[in-house]
Amino acid sequence: MSSAKRLPTASKTEDASGRQQISIDDLIREQMKRGLDRQEYNPDNKVTVRLFRSGDWERIDPIVAESEQEEAFIKRVIENGPERQLHVCRVEVLDELNALRTKFPNFREVTTEIIGRYKISLLGGAPLSLPVINLQGPPGIGKTTYVRAVATALGQPFHDLKISQMMDKFELAGMSKGWRGARPGKIARILLEEEPKEGQPVILFDELCMAKDTEDHSVIHPLYTLFDRDSAGHFRDLFMDLPMDTSFVLAFCTTNNLEALRPALRSRLSSFHIEAPSREEMRLLAQKMYRQLLERFNVKVHFPDLLSNAILVRLTEGSIRDMKLNLERAVIRAVGESNGQERFRLRPEHVPSIQDRKRQIGFM
């Protein structure tokens, strides 16, 4: 008898041969319920990872610090300890992840990938593990906003690294203590200092294709280890000079020219090509942004519930980034032009047109 047939409360269907089948969502919920009955499942149980091996951890000593700044950093590292919590998979998080399909329809494929891996972690009782996910697509389509939303759905901290603005590998992987101005890199600072409890922060490497990568100065060199799940357990920050386990970091990247990456780095990424939303998706997104904007300003009672068709036509002329900026500007204009009334209505002329934006750029 299959395990599916032994689950009494899960909804079942029959396949073509008449055998009963069960949905994976019901299977997950039923397994967790059975675990609760046996007092095996506890969402408060903490699963941890050690960032350093015991012998290496004992080598960290503030006494050997070469500056007050270095000593303060090492003391914070010791105070935070070598262990970090891993994400505890929960059924309610699936609801948050499923909501991303509606909120970000053009990211549906990558959302399905994340949900699938999350369900596997729930079924197997293993810590959440994701490949290094790269979002390839034109600028302004919401890639950064999407990754931030994934972090929020998971309940994990989010770190946005503008890697295109970095000058050398030491910004990511630290500078050896023998050099003047030596300091830990951003990866070590996130895991050892900025996140004293969380071992699975969501880290976004934004605009990876624009990262500096020359023979003399290569920002991406440390990423070969960080992005390789087989070697990420031995990531070495040059300042700490100790292998550190970064294998559970939830790493995302964005690119608008994937082919610009070296093949060795590209092979370490699970890339998804993200298209710009369709016109209908843009209209739905505009209505959603409008509601969120009014809620943020706490002025919902002073505006209509929905945007008019004329407003939507103007708003959906450009990218998602343009739409967000222009929508906020339109709301501000509507209020700014009012003459004492407490109800406001957006007009098409409140939304900057493409010609308006070109004139503004030319003026600057």
XYZ file of C-alpha atoms in Angstrom:
364
model
C 0.000 0.000 0.000
C 1.401 3.368 -0.951
C 1.954 6.073 1.651
C -0.527 8.264 -0.224
C -3.349 5.828 0.512
C -2.561 5.858 4.218
C -3.183 9.605 4.557
C -6.779 9.862 5.753
C -7.425 13.596 5.579
C -5.651 14.623 2.387
C -7.660 15.251 -0.767
C -7.281 12.499 -3.363
C -7.894 12.076 -7.070
C -7.696 9.077 -9.375
C -5.381 8.721 -12.341
C -6.271 6.955 -15.597
C -5.631 3.525 -14.059
C -7.918 4.227 -11.104
C -5.105 4.585 -8.573
C -5.539 7.266 -5.963
C -3.204 10.250 -6.062
C -2.556 13.031 -3.563
C -1.421 16.593 -4.097
C 2.044 17.449 -2.848
C 0.665 20.345 -0.790
C -1.670 17.993 1.061
C 1.156 15.504 1.467
C 3.362 18.151 3.062
C 0.640 19.300 5.426
C -0.270 15.740 6.367
C 3.318 14.757 7.059
C 3.742 17.784 9.297
C 0.485 16.982 11.092
C 1.630 13.421 11.694
C 4.937 14.783 12.962
C 3.091 17.020 15.402
C 1.067 14.032 16.626
C 4.347 12.258 17.360
C 5.793 15.500 18.780
C 8.570 15.328 16.194
C 7.893 18.550 14.335
C 8.508 21.856 16.060
C 8.877 25.046 13.993
C 10.773 26.583 16.909
C 13.494 23.952 16.696
C 16.601 25.734 15.469
C 18.809 24.167 12.850
C 22.265 25.698 12.921
C 25.450 25.751 10.882
C 28.979 26.438 12.097
C 30.708 29.097 10.044
C 34.123 27.884 11.195
C 35.492 24.523 12.189
C 36.286 24.195 15.894
C 40.047 24.318 15.452
C 39.857 27.383 13.215
C 37.452 29.189 15.554
C 39.914 28.872 18.404
C 42.517 30.708 16.327
C 40.453 33.908 16.286
C 42.033 36.116 18.949
C 41.612 39.893 19.446
C 44.992 40.088 21.185
C 46.803 39.773 17.856
C 44.817 42.646 16.303
C 46.963 45.322 14.650
C 44.557 48.239 15.161
C 41.691 49.301 17.405
C 39.263 48.906 14.501
C 40.479 45.380 13.839
C 40.303 44.505 17.529
C 36.717 45.797 17.765
C 35.683 43.725 14.738
C 37.244 40.519 16.082
C 35.607 41.052 19.464
C 32.208 41.364 17.757
C 32.907 38.186 15.802
C 33.721 36.315 19.010
C 30.687 37.773 20.770
C 28.390 36.637 17.940
C 29.843 33.125 18.042
C 30.506 30.612 15.242
C 26.950 29.252 14.868
C 24.092 30.664 12.804
C 20.464 29.627 12.438
C 19.232 28.140 9.193
C 15.779 28.816 7.812
C 13.155 26.481 9.275
C 10.817 25.533 6.418
C 7.142 26.124 7.242
C 3.930 25.526 5.314
C 2.765 29.112 5.790
C 5.841 30.335 3.906
C 4.565 28.418 0.872
C 1.517 30.683 0.844
C 3.802 33.728 0.739
C 5.874 32.220 -2.064
C 2.778 31.251 -4.054
C 1.580 34.852 -3.817
C 4.679 35.902 -5.774
C 3.237 34.206 -8.862
C 0.483 36.806 -8.927
C 2.568 39.740 -7.760
C 5.365 39.058 -10.274
C 3.791 37.214 -13.227
C 6.847 37.609 -15.469
C 8.952 35.828 -12.812
C 6.642 32.808 -12.714
C 9.285 30.312 -13.871
C 11.839 31.214 -11.210
C 9.118 31.394 -8.555
C 8.078 27.844 -9.466
C 11.702 26.728 -9.099
C 11.967 28.254 -5.620
C 8.626 26.779 -4.544
C 9.630 23.344 -5.834
C 12.867 23.376 -3.876
C 11.069 24.671 -0.797
C 8.553 21.813 -0.970
C 11.370 19.291 -1.324
C 12.972 20.704 1.826
C 9.642 20.402 3.643
C 9.096 16.833 2.482
C 12.609 15.693 3.299
C 13.065 17.705 6.469
C 16.316 19.166 5.131
C 17.480 22.798 5.358
C 16.455 25.035 2.472
C 18.985 24.945 -0.343
C 18.869 27.014 -3.524
C 21.287 27.222 -6.430
C 22.793 30.602 -7.228
C 19.862 32.087 -9.141
C 20.581 34.648 -11.851
C 17.849 36.841 -13.298
C 18.736 37.833 -16.850
C 16.660 40.582 -18.417
C 16.521 44.233 -19.491
C 16.897 47.009 -16.906
C 13.886 48.331 -15.074
C 11.689 45.193 -15.086
C 11.716 44.652 -11.317
C 14.529 42.135 -10.800
C 15.803 43.716 -7.574
C 12.267 44.238 -6.289
C 11.521 40.568 -6.943
C 14.541 39.288 -4.999
C 13.648 41.578 -2.111
C 10.117 40.121 -2.178
C 11.525 36.571 -2.082
C 13.543 37.478 1.011
C 10.436 38.958 2.630
C 8.382 35.844 1.816
C 11.058 33.637 3.375
C 11.444 35.949 6.361
C 15.187 36.216 5.722
C 17.358 39.369 5.844
C 18.163 40.975 2.496
C 21.485 42.469 1.393
C 21.811 44.283 -1.940
C 25.426 44.407 -3.155
C 25.992 46.828 -6.047
C 28.797 44.764 -7.446
C 29.139 46.936 -10.557
C 30.361 49.755 -8.292
C 33.093 47.697 -6.594
C 36.701 48.227 -7.621
C 38.535 45.055 -6.573
C 38.131 41.622 -5.026
C 39.063 42.840 -1.522
C 35.654 44.529 -1.276
C 34.065 41.070 -1.319
C 36.813 38.867 0.099
C 38.810 41.193 2.346
C 42.386 42.427 2.394
C 45.255 40.573 4.041
C 46.450 41.978 7.355
C 49.896 42.758 6.013
C 48.462 45.574 3.882
C 47.722 49.078 5.072
C 44.003 49.563 5.584
C 43.395 45.822 5.794
C 39.773 44.935 6.549
C 37.298 42.086 6.118
C 35.297 41.811 2.922
C 31.565 42.326 2.576
C 30.715 38.607 2.665
C 32.521 38.122 5.982
C 31.013 41.294 7.443
C 27.500 40.149 6.560
C 27.890 36.668 8.039
C 30.117 37.484 11.015
C 29.006 40.973 12.040
C 25.817 42.243 10.417
C 23.871 38.989 10.843
C 24.752 37.662 14.321
C 21.968 35.038 14.180
C 20.988 34.292 10.577
C 23.027 31.853 8.505
C 20.900 32.154 5.357
C 20.653 35.804 4.396
C 19.474 36.589 0.881
C 22.393 38.311 -0.848
C 21.838 39.964 -4.221
C 24.825 40.569 -6.492
C 23.272 43.273 -8.628
C 24.423 43.898 -12.217
C 26.949 41.060 -12.118
C 27.667 41.429 -15.837
C 29.072 44.913 -15.184
C 31.501 43.820 -12.441
C 35.127 44.789 -12.955
C 37.058 41.809 -14.298
C 40.554 42.523 -15.600
C 43.894 40.801 -15.091
C 44.946 43.392 -12.502
C 41.606 44.009 -10.806
C 38.881 41.350 -10.704
C 35.889 41.780 -8.430
C 34.413 38.448 -9.445
C 37.367 36.221 -8.494
C 35.992 35.376 -4.983
C 32.647 34.452 -6.530
C 34.086 31.347 -8.165
C 34.281 29.790 -4.705
C 31.171 31.421 -3.270
C 28.976 30.354 -6.207
C 30.297 26.786 -6.342
C 28.154 24.823 -3.879
C 30.806 22.093 -3.644
C 33.513 24.527 -2.514
C 31.423 27.240 -0.806
C 32.031 25.496 2.500
C 35.631 26.674 2.234
C 35.233 30.347 1.270
C 38.284 32.243 2.508
C 38.148 35.889 3.507
C 41.711 37.210 3.173
C 41.443 39.311 6.335
C 40.195 36.429 8.488
C 42.508 34.001 6.639
C 40.322 31.071 7.666
C 37.946 28.877 5.625
C 34.334 29.866 6.248
C 31.174 27.915 5.406
C 29.050 30.026 3.056
C 27.253 27.089 1.448
C 23.852 27.982 2.914
C 23.821 31.602 1.729
C 20.817 32.293 -0.536
C 22.606 34.035 -3.408
C 20.894 35.815 -6.300
C 22.374 37.767 -9.216
C 21.006 40.055 -11.886
C 22.383 40.577 -15.380
C 21.251 42.296 -18.544
C 24.034 40.730 -20.634
C 24.676 37.189 -19.458
C 27.132 36.511 -22.291
C 29.503 39.126 -20.840
C 30.333 36.739 -17.983
C 33.225 34.326 -18.232
C 32.028 30.778 -19.018
C 33.444 29.467 -15.725
C 31.301 31.915 -13.754
C 28.265 31.515 -15.999
C 28.335 27.748 -15.451
C 27.891 28.282 -11.706
C 24.584 30.114 -12.166
C 21.055 28.840 -12.588
C 19.882 31.524 -15.009
C 16.320 32.513 -15.807
C 15.503 34.824 -18.689
C 12.981 37.375 -17.467
C 10.851 39.132 -20.059
C 9.281 42.516 -19.570
C 5.658 42.183 -18.393
C 2.922 42.184 -21.012
C 0.763 45.270 -21.390
C -2.041 43.653 -19.394
C 0.399 42.600 -16.661
C 1.729 46.162 -16.577
C -1.791 47.508 -16.087
C -2.436 45.119 -13.198
C 0.922 46.010 -11.691
C 0.157 49.724 -11.983
C -3.089 49.282 -10.028
C -1.206 47.363 -7.353
C 1.522 50.016 -7.119
C -1.152 52.699 -6.906
C -2.815 51.013 -3.920
C 0.531 50.485 -2.199
C 1.517 54.105 -2.774
C -1.722 55.444 -1.298
C -1.295 53.143 1.700
C 2.281 54.329 2.198
C 1.161 57.961 2.121
C -1.921 57.075 4.211
C -4.211 58.908 1.764
C -6.440 56.093 0.452
C -9.627 57.892 1.474
C -8.667 60.922 -0.622
C -8.230 59.144 -3.981
C -10.338 56.871 -6.220
C -9.874 53.146 -5.673
C -8.695 52.464 -9.232
C -6.697 54.245 -11.909
C -8.555 55.269 -15.056
C -7.775 53.800 -18.461
C -6.253 57.093 -19.641
C -3.845 57.091 -16.692
C -2.923 53.455 -17.285
C -2.099 54.168 -20.933
C 0.406 56.845 -19.892
C 1.874 54.834 -17.020
C 2.570 51.707 -19.073
C 4.614 53.467 -21.768
C 7.968 52.664 -20.150
C 9.578 50.202 -17.761
C 8.368 49.125 -14.326
C 10.944 51.456 -12.797
C 9.592 54.358 -14.866
C 6.044 53.457 -13.906
C 6.832 53.499 -10.197
C 8.542 56.895 -10.385
C 5.879 58.437 -12.619
C 3.009 57.154 -10.499
C 4.431 58.756 -7.374
C 5.073 61.982 -9.268
C 1.493 61.983 -10.584
C 0.034 61.595 -7.084
C 2.255 64.401 -5.794
C 1.233 66.650 -8.698
C -2.461 65.981 -8.135
C -2.183 67.030 -4.504
C 0.132 69.939 -5.272
C -2.274 71.430 -7.840
C -5.329 71.119 -5.603
C -7.094 74.192 -4.258
C -8.192 73.138 -0.825
C -10.271 70.085 -1.760
C -9.839 66.846 0.150
C -10.618 64.491 -2.759
C -8.113 64.186 -5.569
C -8.301 62.646 -9.024
C -5.351 61.869 -11.252
C -5.430 63.272 -14.774
C -3.291 62.059 -17.700
C -1.282 65.284 -17.668
C -0.164 64.492 -14.119
C 1.831 61.544 -15.507
C 5.128 62.620 -17.130
C 5.179 61.592 -20.783
C 8.163 60.174 -22.631
C 8.725 63.623 -24.161
C 8.708 65.189 -20.677
C 11.361 62.744 -19.495
C 13.533 63.403 -22.555
C 13.354 67.158 -21.932
C 14.322 66.644 -18.282
C 17.332 64.535 -19.264
C 18.391 67.089 -21.856
C 18.101 69.908 -19.334
C 20.289 68.049 -16.846
